[in-house]
CSV table of C-alpha atoms in Angstrom, one decimal:
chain,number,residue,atom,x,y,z
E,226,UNK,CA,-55.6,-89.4,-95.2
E,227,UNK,CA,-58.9,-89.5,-93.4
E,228,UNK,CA,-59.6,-92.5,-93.9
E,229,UNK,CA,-57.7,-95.9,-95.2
E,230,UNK,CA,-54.4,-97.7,-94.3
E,231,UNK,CA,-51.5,-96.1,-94.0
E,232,UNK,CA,-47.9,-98.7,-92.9
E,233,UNK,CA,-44.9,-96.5,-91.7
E,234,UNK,CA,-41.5,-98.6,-90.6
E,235,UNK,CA,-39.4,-96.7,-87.9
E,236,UNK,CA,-37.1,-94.1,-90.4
E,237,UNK,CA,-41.0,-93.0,-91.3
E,238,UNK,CA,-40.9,-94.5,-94.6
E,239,UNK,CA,-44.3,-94.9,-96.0
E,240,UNK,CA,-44.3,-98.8,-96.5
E,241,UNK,CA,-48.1,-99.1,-97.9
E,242,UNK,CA,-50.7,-96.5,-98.7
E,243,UNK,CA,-53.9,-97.5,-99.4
E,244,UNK,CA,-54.7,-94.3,-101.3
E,245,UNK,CA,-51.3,-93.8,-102.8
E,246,UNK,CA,-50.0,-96.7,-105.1
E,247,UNK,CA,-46.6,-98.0,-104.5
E,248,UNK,CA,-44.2,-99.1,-107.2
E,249,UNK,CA,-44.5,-102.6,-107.2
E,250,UNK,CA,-42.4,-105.9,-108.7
E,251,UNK,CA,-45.0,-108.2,-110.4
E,252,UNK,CA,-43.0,-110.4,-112.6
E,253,UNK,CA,-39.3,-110.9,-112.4
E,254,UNK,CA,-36.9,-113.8,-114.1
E,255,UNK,CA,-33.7,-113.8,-116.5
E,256,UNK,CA,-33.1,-113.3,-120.1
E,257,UNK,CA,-31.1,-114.5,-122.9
E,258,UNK,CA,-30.9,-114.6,-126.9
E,259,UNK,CA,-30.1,-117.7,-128.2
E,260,UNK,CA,-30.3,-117.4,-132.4
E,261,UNK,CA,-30.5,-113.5,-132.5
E,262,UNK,CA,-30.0,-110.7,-130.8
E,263,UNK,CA,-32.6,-110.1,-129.7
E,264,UNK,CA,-34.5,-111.4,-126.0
E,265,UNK,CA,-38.1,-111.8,-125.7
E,266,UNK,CA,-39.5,-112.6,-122.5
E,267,UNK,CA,-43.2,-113.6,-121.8
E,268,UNK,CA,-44.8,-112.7,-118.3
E,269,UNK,CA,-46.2,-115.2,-116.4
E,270,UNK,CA,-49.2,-113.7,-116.2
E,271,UNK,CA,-50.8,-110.3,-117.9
E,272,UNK,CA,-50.0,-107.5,-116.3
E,273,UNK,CA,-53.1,-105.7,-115.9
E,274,UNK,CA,-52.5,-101.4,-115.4
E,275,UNK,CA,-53.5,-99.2,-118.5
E,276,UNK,CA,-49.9,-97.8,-118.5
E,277,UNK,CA,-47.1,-100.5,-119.7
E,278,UNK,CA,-44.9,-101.3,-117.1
E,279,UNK,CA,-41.7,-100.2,-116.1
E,280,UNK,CA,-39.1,-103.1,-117.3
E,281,UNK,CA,-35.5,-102.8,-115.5
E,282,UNK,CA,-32.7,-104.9,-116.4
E,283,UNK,CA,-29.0,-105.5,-114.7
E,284,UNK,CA,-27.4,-106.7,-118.2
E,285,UNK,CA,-25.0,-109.5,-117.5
E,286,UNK,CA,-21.2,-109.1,-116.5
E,287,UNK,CA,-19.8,-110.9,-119.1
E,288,UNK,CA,-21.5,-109.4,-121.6
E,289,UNK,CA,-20.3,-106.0,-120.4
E,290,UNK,CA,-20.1,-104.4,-123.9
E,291,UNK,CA,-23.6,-105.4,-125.4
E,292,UNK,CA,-25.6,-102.5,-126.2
E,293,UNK,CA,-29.3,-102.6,-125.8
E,294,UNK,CA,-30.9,-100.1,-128.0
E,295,UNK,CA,-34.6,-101.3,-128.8
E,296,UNK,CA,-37.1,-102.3,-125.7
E,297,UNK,CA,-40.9,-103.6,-127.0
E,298,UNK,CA,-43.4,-104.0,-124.8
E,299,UNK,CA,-45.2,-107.0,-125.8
E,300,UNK,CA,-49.4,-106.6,-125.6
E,301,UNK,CA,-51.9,-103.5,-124.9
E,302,UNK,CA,-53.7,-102.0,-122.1
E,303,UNK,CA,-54.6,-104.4,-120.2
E,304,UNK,CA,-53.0,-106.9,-121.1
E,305,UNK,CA,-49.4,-106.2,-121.1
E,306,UNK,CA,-47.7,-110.0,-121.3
E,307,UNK,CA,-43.9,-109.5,-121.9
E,308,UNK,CA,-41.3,-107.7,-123.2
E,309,UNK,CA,-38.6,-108.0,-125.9
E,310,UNK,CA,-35.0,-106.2,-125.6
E,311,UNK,CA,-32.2,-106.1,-129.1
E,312,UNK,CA,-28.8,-105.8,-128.9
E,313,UNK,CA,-27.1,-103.7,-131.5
E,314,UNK,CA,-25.1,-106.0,-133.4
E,315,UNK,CA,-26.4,-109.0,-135.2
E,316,UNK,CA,-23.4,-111.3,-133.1
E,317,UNK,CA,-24.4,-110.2,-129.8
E,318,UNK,CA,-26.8,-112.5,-127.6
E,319,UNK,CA,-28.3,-110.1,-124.9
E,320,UNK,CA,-28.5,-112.1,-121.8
E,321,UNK,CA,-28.7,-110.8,-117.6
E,322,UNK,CA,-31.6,-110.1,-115.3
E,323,UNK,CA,-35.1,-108.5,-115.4
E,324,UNK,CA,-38.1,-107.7,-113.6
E,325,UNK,CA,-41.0,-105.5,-114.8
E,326,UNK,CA,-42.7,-103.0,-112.4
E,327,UNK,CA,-46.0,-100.7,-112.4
E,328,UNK,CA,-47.4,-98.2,-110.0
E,329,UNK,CA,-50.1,-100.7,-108.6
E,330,UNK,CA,-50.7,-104.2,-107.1
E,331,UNK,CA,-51.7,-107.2,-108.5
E,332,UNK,CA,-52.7,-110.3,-107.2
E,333,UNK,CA,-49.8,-112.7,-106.5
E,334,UNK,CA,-50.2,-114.8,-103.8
E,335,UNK,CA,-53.0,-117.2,-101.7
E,336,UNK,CA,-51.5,-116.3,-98.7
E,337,UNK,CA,-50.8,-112.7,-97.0
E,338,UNK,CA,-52.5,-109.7,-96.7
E,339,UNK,CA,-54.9,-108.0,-99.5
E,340,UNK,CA,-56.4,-104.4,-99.5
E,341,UNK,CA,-59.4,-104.1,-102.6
E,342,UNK,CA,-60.3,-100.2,-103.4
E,343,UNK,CA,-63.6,-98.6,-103.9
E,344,UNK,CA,-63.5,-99.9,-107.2
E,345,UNK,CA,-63.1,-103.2,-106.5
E,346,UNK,CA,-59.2,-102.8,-107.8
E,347,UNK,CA,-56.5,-104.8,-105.7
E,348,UNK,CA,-54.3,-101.7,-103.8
E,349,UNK,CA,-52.2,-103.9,-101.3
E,350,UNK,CA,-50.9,-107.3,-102.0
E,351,UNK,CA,-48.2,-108.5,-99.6
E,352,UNK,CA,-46.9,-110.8,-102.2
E,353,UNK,CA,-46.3,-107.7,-104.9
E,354,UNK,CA,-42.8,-106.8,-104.0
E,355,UNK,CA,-42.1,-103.1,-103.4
E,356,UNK,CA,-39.0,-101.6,-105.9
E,357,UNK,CA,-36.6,-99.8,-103.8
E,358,UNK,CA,-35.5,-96.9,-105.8
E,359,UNK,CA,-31.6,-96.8,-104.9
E,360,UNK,CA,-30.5,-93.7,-107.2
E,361,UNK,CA,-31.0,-91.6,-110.1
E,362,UNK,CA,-29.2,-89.1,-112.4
E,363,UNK,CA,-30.2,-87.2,-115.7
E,364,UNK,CA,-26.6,-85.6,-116.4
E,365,UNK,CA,-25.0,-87.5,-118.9
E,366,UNK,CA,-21.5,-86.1,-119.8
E,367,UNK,CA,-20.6,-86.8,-123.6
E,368,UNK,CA,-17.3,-88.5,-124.1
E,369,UNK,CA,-16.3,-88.9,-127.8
E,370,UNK,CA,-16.9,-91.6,-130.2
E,371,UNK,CA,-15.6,-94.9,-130.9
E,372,UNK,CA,-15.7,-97.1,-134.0
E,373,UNK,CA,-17.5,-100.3,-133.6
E,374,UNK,CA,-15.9,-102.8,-136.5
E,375,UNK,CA,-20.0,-103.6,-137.7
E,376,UNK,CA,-22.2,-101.3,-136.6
E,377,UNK,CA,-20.4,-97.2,-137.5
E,378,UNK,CA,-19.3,-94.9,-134.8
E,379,UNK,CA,-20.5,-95.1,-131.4
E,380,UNK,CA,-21.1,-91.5,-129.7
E,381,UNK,CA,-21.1,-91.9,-126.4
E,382,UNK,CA,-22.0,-90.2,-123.0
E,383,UNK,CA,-21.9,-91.4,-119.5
E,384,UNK,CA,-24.1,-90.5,-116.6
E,385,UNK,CA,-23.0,-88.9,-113.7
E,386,UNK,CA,-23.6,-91.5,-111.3
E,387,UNK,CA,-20.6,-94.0,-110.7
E,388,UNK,CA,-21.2,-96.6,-108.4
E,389,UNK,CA,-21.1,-100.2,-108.9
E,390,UNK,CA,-24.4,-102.4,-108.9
E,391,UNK,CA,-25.5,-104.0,-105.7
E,392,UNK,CA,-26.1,-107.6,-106.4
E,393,UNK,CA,-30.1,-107.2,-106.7
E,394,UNK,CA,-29.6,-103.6,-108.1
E,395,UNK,CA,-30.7,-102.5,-111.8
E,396,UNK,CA,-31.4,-99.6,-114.2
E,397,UNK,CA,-34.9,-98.7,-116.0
E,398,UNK,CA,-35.2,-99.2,-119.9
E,399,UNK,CA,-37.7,-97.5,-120.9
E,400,UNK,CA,-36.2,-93.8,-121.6
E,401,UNK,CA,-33.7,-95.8,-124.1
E,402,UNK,CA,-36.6,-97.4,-126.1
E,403,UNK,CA,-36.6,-94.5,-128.5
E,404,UNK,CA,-34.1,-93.6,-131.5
E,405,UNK,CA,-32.3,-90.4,-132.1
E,406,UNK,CA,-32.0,-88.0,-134.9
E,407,UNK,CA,-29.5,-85.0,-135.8
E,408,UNK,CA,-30.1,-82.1,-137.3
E,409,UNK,CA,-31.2,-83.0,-140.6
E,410,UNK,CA,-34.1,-85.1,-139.8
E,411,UNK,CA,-32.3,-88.4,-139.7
E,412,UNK,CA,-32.2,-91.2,-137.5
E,413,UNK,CA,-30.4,-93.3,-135.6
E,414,UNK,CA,-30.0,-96.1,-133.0
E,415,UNK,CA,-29.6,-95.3,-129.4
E,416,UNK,CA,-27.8,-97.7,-127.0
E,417,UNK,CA,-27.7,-98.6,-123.1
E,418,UNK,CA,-25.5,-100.3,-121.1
E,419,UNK,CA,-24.1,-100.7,-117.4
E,420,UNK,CA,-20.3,-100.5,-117.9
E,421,UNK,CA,-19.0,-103.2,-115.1
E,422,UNK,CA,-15.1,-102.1,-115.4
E,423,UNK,CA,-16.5,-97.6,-115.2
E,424,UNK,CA,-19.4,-98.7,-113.0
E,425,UNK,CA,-21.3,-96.6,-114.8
E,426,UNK,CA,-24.6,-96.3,-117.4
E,427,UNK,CA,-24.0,-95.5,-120.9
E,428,UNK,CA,-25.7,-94.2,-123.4
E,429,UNK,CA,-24.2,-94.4,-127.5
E,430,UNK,CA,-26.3,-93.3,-130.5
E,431,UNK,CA,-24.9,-95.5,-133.2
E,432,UNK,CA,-24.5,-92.8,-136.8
E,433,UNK,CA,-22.2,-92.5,-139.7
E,434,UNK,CA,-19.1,-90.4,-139.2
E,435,UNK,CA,-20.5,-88.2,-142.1
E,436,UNK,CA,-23.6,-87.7,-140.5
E,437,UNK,CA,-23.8,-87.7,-136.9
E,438,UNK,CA,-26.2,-87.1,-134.1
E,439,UNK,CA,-26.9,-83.8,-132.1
E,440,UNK,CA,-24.3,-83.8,-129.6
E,441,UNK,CA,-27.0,-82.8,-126.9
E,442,UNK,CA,-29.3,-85.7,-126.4
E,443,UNK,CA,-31.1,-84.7,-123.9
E,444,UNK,CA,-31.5,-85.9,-120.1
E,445,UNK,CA,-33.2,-89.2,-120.2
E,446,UNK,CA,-33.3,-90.6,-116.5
E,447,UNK,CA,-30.5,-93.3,-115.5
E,448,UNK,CA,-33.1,-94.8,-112.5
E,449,UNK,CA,-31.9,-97.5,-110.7
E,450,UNK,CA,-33.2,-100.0,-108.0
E,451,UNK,CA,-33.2,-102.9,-106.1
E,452,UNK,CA,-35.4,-105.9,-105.9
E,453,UNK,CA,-34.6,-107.9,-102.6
E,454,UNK,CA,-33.8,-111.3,-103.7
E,455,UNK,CA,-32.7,-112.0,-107.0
């Protein structure tokens, strides 16, 4: 840059940019169904980017074999102000860890250090934590099926990463907000979860037998990262 800010720590990481946004932490917390299965969680405060933000969850250990398979962002450009997450079965209570992320800063704190733009748009805020992206993998390697006793068959691939979770560590949900189809138009559920006992991510699209999925789904992203402290 010619001019600006530019923050390097001593493996010449860039640490802050003041013309290239970081992915930052703004809101961060726990979730947990109580009467459904589904999780809705309101931010604190808006979120204010014109791109919804990046939500990442570390699904709880003792709910190990949940699957996830509907993410709504709650709000609109602008004004993003929470999130809700479904489990696929009407008995299963979605509960773990959360925090939502967006390629900008946002005012967080009275104390630290601020950087504004041209614009007048915050770039820098000290109290915006930065994401640390740990891994990612988009080769998922299909397994089979399974029958689940409510819900149909269960076809199900698992990424190539296998590692277990560090304990502030977490995978993004937004590439498994989407549904599925097969090769007759129709569609079905799609389903996430961290596998504690594989120490893996897995994906399921939830069909009938008679009419299942496309055994290629694709190469969503399995993204992980940590956010120090929680």
């Amino acid at each position: 840059m010619a001019y600006g800010l530019k923050a390097v720590n001593n493996d010449s990481y860039i640490q802050i940019d003041s013309d290239t946004p970081r992915l930052c932490a703004i809101h961060n917390g726990k979730y947990a169904a109580s009467n459904s299965n589904t999780a809705t969680v309101l931010f604190p405060t808006a979120i204010t980017t014109q791109e919804p933000p990046c939500i990442f969850l570390r699904n709880s250990p003792d709910r190990n074999h949940e699957l996830y398979d509907m993410l709504s962002i709650l709000g609109s450009a602008g004004n993003w102000t929470g999130f809700s997450v479904r489990a696929n079965n009407v008995t299963w209570r979605p509960a773990g860890k959360w925090f939502a992320a967006v390629f900008a800063s946002q005012s967080q704190s009275s104390y630290g250090l601020r950087l504004w733009g041209g614009a007048g748009e915050v770039i820098y805020d000290s109290a915006a934590v930065a994401v640390i992206v740990t891994k990612a993998n988009s080769i998922w390697d299909y397994k089979g099926s399974v029958q689940f006793p409510t819900i149909g068959a269960g076809y199900f691939w698992s990424n190539r990463l296998v590692a277990p979770l560090a304990e502030d560590e977490y995978f993004l949900m937004n590439p498994f907000a989407r549904g599925a189809v097969n090769t007759y138009g129709a569609y079905h559920w799609r389903g996430v979860r961290f596998n504690y006992s594989t120490n893996n991510l897995e994906m399921y699209i939830i069909a009938f037998p008679q009419n299942p999925p496309v055994i290629n789904q694709g190469n969503p992203a399995g993204l992980f990262a940590r956010l120090p402290g929680t």
